[in-house]
Every structure is written in structure tokens, then in C-alpha cells.
PDB file of C-alpha atoms and ligand atoms in Angstrom:
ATOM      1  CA  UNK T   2      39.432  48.771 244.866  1.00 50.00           C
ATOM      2  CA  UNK T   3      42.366  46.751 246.199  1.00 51.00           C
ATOM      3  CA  UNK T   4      45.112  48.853 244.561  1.00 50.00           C
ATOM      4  CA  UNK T   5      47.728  45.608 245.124  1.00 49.00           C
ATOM      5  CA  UNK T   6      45.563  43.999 242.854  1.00 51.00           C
ATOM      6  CA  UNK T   7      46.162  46.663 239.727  1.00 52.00           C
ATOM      7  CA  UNK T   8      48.715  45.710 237.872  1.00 52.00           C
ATOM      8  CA  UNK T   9      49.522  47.661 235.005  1.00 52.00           C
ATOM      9  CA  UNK T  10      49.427  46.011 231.393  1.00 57.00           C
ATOM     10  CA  UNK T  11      49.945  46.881 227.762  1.00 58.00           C
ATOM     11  CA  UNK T  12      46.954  46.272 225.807  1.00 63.00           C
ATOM     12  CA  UNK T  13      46.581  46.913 222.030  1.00 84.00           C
ATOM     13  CA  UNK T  14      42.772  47.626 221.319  1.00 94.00           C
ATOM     14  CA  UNK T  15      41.925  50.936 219.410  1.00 96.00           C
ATOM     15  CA  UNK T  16      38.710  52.662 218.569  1.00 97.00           C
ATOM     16  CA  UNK T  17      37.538  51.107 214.941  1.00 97.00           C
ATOM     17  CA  UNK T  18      34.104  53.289 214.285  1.00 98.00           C
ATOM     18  CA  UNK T  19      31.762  55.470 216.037  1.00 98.00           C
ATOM     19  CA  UNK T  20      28.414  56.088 215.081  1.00 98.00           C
ATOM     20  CA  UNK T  21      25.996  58.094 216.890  1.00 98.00           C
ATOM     21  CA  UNK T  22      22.302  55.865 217.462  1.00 97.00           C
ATOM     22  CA  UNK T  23      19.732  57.426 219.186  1.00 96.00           C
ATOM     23  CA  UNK T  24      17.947  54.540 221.651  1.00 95.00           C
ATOM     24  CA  UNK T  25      15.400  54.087 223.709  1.00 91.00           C
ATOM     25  CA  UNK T  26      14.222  51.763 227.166  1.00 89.00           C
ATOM     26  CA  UNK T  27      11.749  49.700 226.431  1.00 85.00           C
ATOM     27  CA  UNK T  28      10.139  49.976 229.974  1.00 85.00           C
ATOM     28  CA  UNK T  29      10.635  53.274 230.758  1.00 82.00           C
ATOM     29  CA  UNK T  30      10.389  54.641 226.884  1.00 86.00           C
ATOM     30  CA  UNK T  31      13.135  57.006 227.677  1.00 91.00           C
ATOM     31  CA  UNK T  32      15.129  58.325 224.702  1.00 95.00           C
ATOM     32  CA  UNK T  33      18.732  58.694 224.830  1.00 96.00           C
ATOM     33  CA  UNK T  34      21.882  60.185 222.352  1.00 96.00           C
ATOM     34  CA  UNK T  35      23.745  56.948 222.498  1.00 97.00           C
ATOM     35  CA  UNK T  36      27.205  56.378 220.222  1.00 98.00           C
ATOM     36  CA  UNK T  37      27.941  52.997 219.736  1.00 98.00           C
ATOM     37  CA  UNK T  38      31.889  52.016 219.405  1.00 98.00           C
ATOM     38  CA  UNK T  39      33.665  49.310 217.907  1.00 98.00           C
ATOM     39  CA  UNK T  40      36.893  48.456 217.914  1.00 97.00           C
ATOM     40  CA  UNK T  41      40.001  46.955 216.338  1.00 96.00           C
ATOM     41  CA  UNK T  42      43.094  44.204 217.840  1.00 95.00           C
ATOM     42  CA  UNK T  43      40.734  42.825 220.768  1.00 94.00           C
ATOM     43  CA  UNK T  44      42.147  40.209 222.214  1.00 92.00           C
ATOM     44  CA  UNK T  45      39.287  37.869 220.967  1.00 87.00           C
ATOM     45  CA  UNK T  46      36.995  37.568 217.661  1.00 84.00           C
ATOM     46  CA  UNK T  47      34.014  38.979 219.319  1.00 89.00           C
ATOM     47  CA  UNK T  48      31.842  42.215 218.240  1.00 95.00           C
ATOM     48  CA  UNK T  49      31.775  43.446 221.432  1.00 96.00           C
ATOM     49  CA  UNK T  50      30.137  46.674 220.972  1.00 98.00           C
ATOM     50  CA  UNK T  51      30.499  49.842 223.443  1.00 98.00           C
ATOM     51  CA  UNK T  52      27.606  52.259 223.477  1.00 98.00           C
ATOM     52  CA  UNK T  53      28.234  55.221 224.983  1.00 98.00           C
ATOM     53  CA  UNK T  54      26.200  57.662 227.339  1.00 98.00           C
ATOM     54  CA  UNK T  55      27.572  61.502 227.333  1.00 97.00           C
ATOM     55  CA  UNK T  56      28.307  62.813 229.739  1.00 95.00           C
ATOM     56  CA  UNK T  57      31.517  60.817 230.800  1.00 95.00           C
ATOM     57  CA  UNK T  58      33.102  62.136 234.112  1.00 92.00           C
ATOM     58  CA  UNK T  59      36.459  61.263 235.186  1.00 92.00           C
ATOM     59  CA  UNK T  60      35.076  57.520 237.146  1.00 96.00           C
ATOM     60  CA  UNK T  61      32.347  56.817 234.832  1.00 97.00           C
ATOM     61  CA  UNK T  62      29.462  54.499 235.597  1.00 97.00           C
ATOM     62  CA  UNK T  63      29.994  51.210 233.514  1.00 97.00           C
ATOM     63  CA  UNK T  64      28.199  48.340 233.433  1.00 97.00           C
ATOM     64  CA  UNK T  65      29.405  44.975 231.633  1.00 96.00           C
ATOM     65  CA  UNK T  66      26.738  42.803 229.950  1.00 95.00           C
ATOM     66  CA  UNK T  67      27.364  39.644 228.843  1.00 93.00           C
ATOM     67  CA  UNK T  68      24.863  39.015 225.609  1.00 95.00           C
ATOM     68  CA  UNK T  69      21.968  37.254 226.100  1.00 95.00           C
ATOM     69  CA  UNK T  70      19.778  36.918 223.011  1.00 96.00           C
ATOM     70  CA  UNK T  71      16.776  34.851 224.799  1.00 96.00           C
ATOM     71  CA  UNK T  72      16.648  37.214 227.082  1.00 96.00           C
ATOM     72  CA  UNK T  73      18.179  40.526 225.547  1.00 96.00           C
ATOM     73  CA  UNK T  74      15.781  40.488 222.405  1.00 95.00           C
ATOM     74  CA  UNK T  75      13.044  37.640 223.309  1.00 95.00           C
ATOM     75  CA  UNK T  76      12.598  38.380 227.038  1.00 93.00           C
ATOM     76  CA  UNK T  77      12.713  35.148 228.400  1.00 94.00           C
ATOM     77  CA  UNK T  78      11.612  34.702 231.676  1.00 92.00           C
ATOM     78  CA  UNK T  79      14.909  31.656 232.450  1.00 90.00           C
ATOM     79  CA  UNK T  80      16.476  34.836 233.699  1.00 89.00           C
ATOM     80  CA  UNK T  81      16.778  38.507 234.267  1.00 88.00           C
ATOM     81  CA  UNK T  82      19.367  39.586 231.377  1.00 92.00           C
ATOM     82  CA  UNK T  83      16.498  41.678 229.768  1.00 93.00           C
ATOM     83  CA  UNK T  84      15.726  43.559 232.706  1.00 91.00           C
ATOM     84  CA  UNK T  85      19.109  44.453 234.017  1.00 91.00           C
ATOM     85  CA  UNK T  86      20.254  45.570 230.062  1.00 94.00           C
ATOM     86  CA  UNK T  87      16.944  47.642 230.019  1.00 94.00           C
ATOM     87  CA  UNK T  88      18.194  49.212 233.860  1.00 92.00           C
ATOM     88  CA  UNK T  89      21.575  49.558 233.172  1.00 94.00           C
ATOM     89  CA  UNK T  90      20.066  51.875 229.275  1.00 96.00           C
ATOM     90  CA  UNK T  91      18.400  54.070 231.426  1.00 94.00           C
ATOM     91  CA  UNK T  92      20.729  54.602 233.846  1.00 94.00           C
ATOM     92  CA  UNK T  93      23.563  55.214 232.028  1.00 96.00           C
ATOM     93  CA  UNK T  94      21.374  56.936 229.315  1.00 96.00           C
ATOM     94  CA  UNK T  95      20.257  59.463 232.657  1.00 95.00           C
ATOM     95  CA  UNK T  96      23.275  59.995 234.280  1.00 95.00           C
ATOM     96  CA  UNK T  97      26.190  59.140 231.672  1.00 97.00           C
ATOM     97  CA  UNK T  98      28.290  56.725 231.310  1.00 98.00           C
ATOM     98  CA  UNK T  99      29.313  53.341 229.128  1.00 98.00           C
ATOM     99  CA  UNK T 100      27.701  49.806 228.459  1.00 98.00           C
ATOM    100  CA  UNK T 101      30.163  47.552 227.165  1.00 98.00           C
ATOM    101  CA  UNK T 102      28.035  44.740 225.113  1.00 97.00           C
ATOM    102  CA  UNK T 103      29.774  41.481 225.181  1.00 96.00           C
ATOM    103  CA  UNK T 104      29.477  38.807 222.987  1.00 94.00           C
ATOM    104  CA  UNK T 105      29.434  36.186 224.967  1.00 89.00           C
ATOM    105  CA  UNK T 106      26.248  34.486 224.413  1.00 86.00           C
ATOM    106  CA  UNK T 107      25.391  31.692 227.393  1.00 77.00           C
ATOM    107  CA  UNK T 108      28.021  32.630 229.691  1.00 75.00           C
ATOM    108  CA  UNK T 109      30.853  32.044 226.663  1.00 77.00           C
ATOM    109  CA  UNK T 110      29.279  28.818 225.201  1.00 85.00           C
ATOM    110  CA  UNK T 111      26.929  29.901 222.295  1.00 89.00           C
ATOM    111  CA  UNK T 112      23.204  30.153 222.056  1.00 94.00           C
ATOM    112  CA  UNK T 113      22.599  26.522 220.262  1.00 95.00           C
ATOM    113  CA  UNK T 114      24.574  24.913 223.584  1.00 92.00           C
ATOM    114  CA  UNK T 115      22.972  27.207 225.684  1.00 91.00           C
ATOM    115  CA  UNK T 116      19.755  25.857 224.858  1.00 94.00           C
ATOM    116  CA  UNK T 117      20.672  22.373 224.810  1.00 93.00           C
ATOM    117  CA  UNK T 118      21.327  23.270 228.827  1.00 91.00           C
ATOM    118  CA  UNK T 119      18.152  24.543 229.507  1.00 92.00           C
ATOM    119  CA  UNK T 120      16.689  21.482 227.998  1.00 93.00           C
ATOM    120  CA  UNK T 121      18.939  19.777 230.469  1.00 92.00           C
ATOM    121  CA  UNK T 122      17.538  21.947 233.099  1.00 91.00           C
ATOM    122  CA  UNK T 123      13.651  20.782 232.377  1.00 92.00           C
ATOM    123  CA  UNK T 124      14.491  17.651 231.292  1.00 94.00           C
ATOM    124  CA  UNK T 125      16.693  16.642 234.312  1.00 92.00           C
ATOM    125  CA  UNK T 126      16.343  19.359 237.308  1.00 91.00           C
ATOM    126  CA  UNK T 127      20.415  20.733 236.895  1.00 90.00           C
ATOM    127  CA  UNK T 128      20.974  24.053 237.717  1.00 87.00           C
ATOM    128  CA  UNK T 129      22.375  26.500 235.271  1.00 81.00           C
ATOM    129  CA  UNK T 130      26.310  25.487 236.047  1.00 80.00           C
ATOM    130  CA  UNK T 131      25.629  21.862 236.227  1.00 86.00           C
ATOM    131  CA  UNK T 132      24.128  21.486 233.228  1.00 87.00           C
ATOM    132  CA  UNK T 133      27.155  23.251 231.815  1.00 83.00           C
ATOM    133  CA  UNK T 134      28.935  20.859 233.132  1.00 86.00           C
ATOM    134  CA  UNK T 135      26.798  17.999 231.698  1.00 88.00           C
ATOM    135  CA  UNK T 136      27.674  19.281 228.013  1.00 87.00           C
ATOM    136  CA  UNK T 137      31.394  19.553 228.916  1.00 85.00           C
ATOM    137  CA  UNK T 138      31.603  23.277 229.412  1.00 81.00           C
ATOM    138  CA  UNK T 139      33.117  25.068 232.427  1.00 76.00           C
ATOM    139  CA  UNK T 140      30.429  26.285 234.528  1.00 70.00           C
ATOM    140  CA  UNK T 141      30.927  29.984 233.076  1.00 71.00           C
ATOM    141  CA  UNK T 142      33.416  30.503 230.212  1.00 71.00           C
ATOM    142  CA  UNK T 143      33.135  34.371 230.135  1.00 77.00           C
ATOM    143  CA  UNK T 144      36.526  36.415 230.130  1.00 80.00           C
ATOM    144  CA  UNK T 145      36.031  40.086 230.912  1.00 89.00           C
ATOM    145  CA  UNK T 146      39.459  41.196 229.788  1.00 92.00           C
ATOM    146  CA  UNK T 147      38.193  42.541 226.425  1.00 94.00           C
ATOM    147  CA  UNK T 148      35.766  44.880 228.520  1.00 96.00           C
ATOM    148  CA  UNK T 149      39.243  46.636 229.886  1.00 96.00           C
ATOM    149  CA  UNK T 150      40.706  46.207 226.609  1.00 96.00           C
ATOM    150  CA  UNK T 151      37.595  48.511 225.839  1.00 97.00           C
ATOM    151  CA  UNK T 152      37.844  51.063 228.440  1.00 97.00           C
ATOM    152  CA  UNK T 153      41.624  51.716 227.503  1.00 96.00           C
ATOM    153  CA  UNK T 154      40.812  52.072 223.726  1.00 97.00           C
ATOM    154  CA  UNK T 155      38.388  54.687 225.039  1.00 97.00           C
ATOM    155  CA  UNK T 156      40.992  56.097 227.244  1.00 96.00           C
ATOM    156  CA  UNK T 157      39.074  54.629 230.564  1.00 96.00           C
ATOM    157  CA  UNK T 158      41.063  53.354 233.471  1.00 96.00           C
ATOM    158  CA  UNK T 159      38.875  54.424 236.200  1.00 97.00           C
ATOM    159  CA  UNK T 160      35.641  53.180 236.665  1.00 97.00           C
ATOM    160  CA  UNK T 161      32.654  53.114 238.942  1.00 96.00           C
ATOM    161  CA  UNK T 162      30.999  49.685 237.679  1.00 96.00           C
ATOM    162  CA  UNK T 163      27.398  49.058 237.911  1.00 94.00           C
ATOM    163  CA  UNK T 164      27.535  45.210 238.981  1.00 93.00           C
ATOM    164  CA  UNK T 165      26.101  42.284 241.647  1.00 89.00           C
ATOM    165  CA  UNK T 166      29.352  39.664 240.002  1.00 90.00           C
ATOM    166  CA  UNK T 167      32.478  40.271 242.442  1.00 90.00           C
ATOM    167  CA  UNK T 168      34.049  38.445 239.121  1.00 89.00           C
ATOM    168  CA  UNK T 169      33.743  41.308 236.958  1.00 92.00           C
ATOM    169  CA  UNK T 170      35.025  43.375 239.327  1.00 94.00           C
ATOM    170  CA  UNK T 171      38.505  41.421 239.901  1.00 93.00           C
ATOM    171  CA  UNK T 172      39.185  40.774 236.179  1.00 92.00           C
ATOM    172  CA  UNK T 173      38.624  44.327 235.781  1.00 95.00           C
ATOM    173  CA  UNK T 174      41.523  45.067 238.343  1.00 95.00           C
ATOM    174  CA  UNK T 175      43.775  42.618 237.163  1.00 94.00           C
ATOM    175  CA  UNK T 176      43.680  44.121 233.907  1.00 94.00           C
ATOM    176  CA  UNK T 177      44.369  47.345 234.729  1.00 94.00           C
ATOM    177  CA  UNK T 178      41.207  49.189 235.697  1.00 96.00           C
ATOM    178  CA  UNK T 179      40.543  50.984 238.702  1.00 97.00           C
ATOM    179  CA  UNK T 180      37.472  50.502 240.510  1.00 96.00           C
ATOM    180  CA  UNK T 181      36.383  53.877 242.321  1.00 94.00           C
ATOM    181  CA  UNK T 182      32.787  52.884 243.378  1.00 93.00           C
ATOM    182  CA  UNK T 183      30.315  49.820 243.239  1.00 95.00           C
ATOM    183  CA  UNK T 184      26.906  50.082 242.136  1.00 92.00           C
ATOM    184  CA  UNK T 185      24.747  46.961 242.738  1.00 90.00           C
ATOM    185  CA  UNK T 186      22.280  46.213 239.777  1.00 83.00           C
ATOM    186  CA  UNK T 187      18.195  45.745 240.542  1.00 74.00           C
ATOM    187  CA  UNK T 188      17.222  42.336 240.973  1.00 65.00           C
ATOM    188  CA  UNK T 189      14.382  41.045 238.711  1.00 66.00           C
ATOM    189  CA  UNK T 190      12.689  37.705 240.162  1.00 66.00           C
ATOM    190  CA  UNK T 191      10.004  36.004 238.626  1.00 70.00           C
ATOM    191  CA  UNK T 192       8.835  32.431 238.954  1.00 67.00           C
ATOM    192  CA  UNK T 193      11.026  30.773 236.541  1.00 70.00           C
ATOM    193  CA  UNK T 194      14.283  32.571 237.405  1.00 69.00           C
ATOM    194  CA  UNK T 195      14.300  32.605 240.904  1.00 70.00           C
ATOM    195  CA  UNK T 196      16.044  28.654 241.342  1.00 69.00           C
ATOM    196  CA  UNK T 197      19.224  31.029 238.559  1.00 69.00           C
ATOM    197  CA  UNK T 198      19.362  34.021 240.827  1.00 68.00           C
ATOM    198  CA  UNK T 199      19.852  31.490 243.847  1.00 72.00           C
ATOM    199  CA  UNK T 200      22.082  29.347 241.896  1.00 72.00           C
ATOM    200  CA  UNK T 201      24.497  32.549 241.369  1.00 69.00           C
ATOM    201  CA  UNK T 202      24.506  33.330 245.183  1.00 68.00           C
ATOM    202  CA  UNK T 203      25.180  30.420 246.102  1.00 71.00           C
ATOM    203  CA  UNK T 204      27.926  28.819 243.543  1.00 67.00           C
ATOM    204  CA  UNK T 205      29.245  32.429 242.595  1.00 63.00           C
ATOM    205  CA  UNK T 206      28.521  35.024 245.452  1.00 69.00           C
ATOM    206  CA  UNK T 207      26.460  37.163 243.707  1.00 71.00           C
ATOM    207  CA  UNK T 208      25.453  40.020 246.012  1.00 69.00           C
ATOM    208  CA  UNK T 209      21.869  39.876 245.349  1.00 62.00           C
ATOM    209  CA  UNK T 210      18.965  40.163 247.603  1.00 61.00           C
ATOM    210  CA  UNK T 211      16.077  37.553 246.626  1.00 60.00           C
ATOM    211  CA  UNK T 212      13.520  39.228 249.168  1.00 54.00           C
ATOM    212  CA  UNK T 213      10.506  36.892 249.468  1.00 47.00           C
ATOM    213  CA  UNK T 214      10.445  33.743 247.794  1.00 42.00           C
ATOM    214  CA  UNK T 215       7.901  33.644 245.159  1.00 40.00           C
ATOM    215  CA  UNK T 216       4.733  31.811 245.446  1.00 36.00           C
TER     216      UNK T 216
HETATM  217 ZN1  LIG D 318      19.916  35.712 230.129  1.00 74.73          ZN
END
């Protein structure tokens, strides 16, 4: 968006395999033609996994998800990761366009310490980034420059990203992606997650709209 912000950088990722998966939401029971990507010399040991939506135009919609297995597989109701993967299927499976499947389970600190945090949550009323804290982990360890070490593999530097996290959209600049358009993600509040989603307004800036509390 901020153009002074792009600065142009040699990255070394290439396309490993493609495999073509058909998928399907689980709330909506759409089918889609999805191909799934991987890739070789990312700058970390993740399996970060692209799955791809045809048609692609020339600012494709992408949307970054950070995995989440409680939520992703399990749907846990301690937050809304289920939900927004399921929206973000759909829409991209509709209209085109690219998920790029991080690995990052637990905001970059693993699933085993990300459940030792939500104990810490129950157990002692922290929020989500000061219970990080409490296990000596930043408050979120994710790096998104593998997502535009992703893009460029796939020959993507313009995007139009599907996001509420003003982070995502500033590491994606300063590694070398444009950002043509902003989508904001659905919000999905339910009793247990709402004190998460107001955490990430508050500490992060999230642009999210909580509506009415919940009873
Ligand atoms: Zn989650």
C-alpha cells in the first residue's frame, strides 16, 4: 500500500510439488478444484503448504493462516481459527485465489506450549499474550516472510490480502509484496473467544468489529 515501504529483495524459494486435491467447506459443503503447493529453500523448516484456487488474476485474493490444530481440525471454541480457515476455503475456492497454510502452530510456539498457555489462561485469568509471556515466549513469534517467499516462488508480487492483522500486511511489504486491496475477514464470536478477539484489538490493532458483547 505504502509503496516507500516495498523494498525489493532476492529470495530463493521455488515450487517443490503440485498436486491437484479436490476440497470441500465444511459449513457451506462447497466443493472446490484446489492444488496444493509445496516448496523448496524456504527460509525456515516449516511445511508451509500453498493451496491454490484457479482462477488467479493479476492481484489475487490471498489470505495467510497461521496453523491452528485446536481449532483448524478440533474446532475449539478458545478462538475463531476454524471459522476464518473455513471463510477464507470458500472464498477463495468461489472467486480464486491462494491460501498460504503456515506452520506456525500457537502463534510460532508449538501446540504442547500452546496448551500449557491456555492452562495458564483458566488456571490464572492471563490473556492470550500474557500467558505467552509467563512461559517465556514473545507475545506472538510468527514471521510472515515465508508467506512472500511463497508468493514469489509462485510468481506473486501483487496481492489483494484477505486480513483483520495490519502485521501481515507490513511484513508482506517489507518483503517485497505489493498490497493492491484489503479485504477484512468475518469475525466469529462466541462465549469463550470473545475476552481473544478483544485481547487482539486491543494489544495488536486488529480491525475487528466485536458488535454486541455476548451474554
Ligand atoms: Zn486458533
Amino acid at each position: 500500500m505504502n509503496e516507500a515501504l516495498i523494498t525489493p529483495i532476492t529470495l530463493s524459494a521455488s515450487v517443490r510439488t503440485r498436486v491437484k486435491i479436490p476440497i470441500h467447506s465444511r459449513t457451506s459443503k462447497q466443493r472446490f478444484e484446489a492444488e496444493m503447493v509445496t516448496f523448496s529453500g524456504l527460509s525456515d523448516i516449516g511445511e508451509h503448504l500453498a493451496i491454490v484456487f484457479e482462477p488467479l488474476n493479476r492481484s489475487p485474493y490471498v489470505r495467510v493462516h497461521s496453523e491452528c490444530l485446536t481449532g483448524d481440525v478440533f474446532g475449539s471454541e478458545r478462538c475463531d481459527c476454524g471459522e476464518q480457515l473455513d471463510e477464507a476455503i470458500t472464498m477463495l475456492g468461489k472467486l480464486g485465489g491462494i491460501l498460504l497454510y503456515l506452520r506456525q502452530e500457537g502463534r510460532g510456539i508449538g501446540l504442547y506450549n500452546k496448551l500449557d498457555a491456555y492452562h495458564l489462561q483458566i488456571s490464572q485469568g492471563l490473556d492470550t499474550f500474557e500467558a505467552n509471556q509467563a512461559i517465556n515466549f514473545p507475545e506472538d513469534m510468527r514471521d510472515f516472510r515465508v508467506a512472500a517467499e511463497m508468493l514469489q516462488a509462485l510468481g506473486i508480487f501483487e496481492v489483494s490480502l484477505v486480513t483483520n492483522n495490519p502485521d501481515k500486511i507490513a511484513q508482506l511489504e517489507k518483503n517485497g509484496i505489493r498490497i493492491g486491496n484489503v479485504i477484512p475477514t468475518g469475525v466469529f464470536v462466541n462465549n469463550t473467544n470473545h475476552s481473544y478477539l478483544r485481547t487482539k484489538i486491543d494489544k495488536h490493532h486488529h480491525t475487528i468489529n466485536l458488535g454486541e458483547e455476548p451474554q
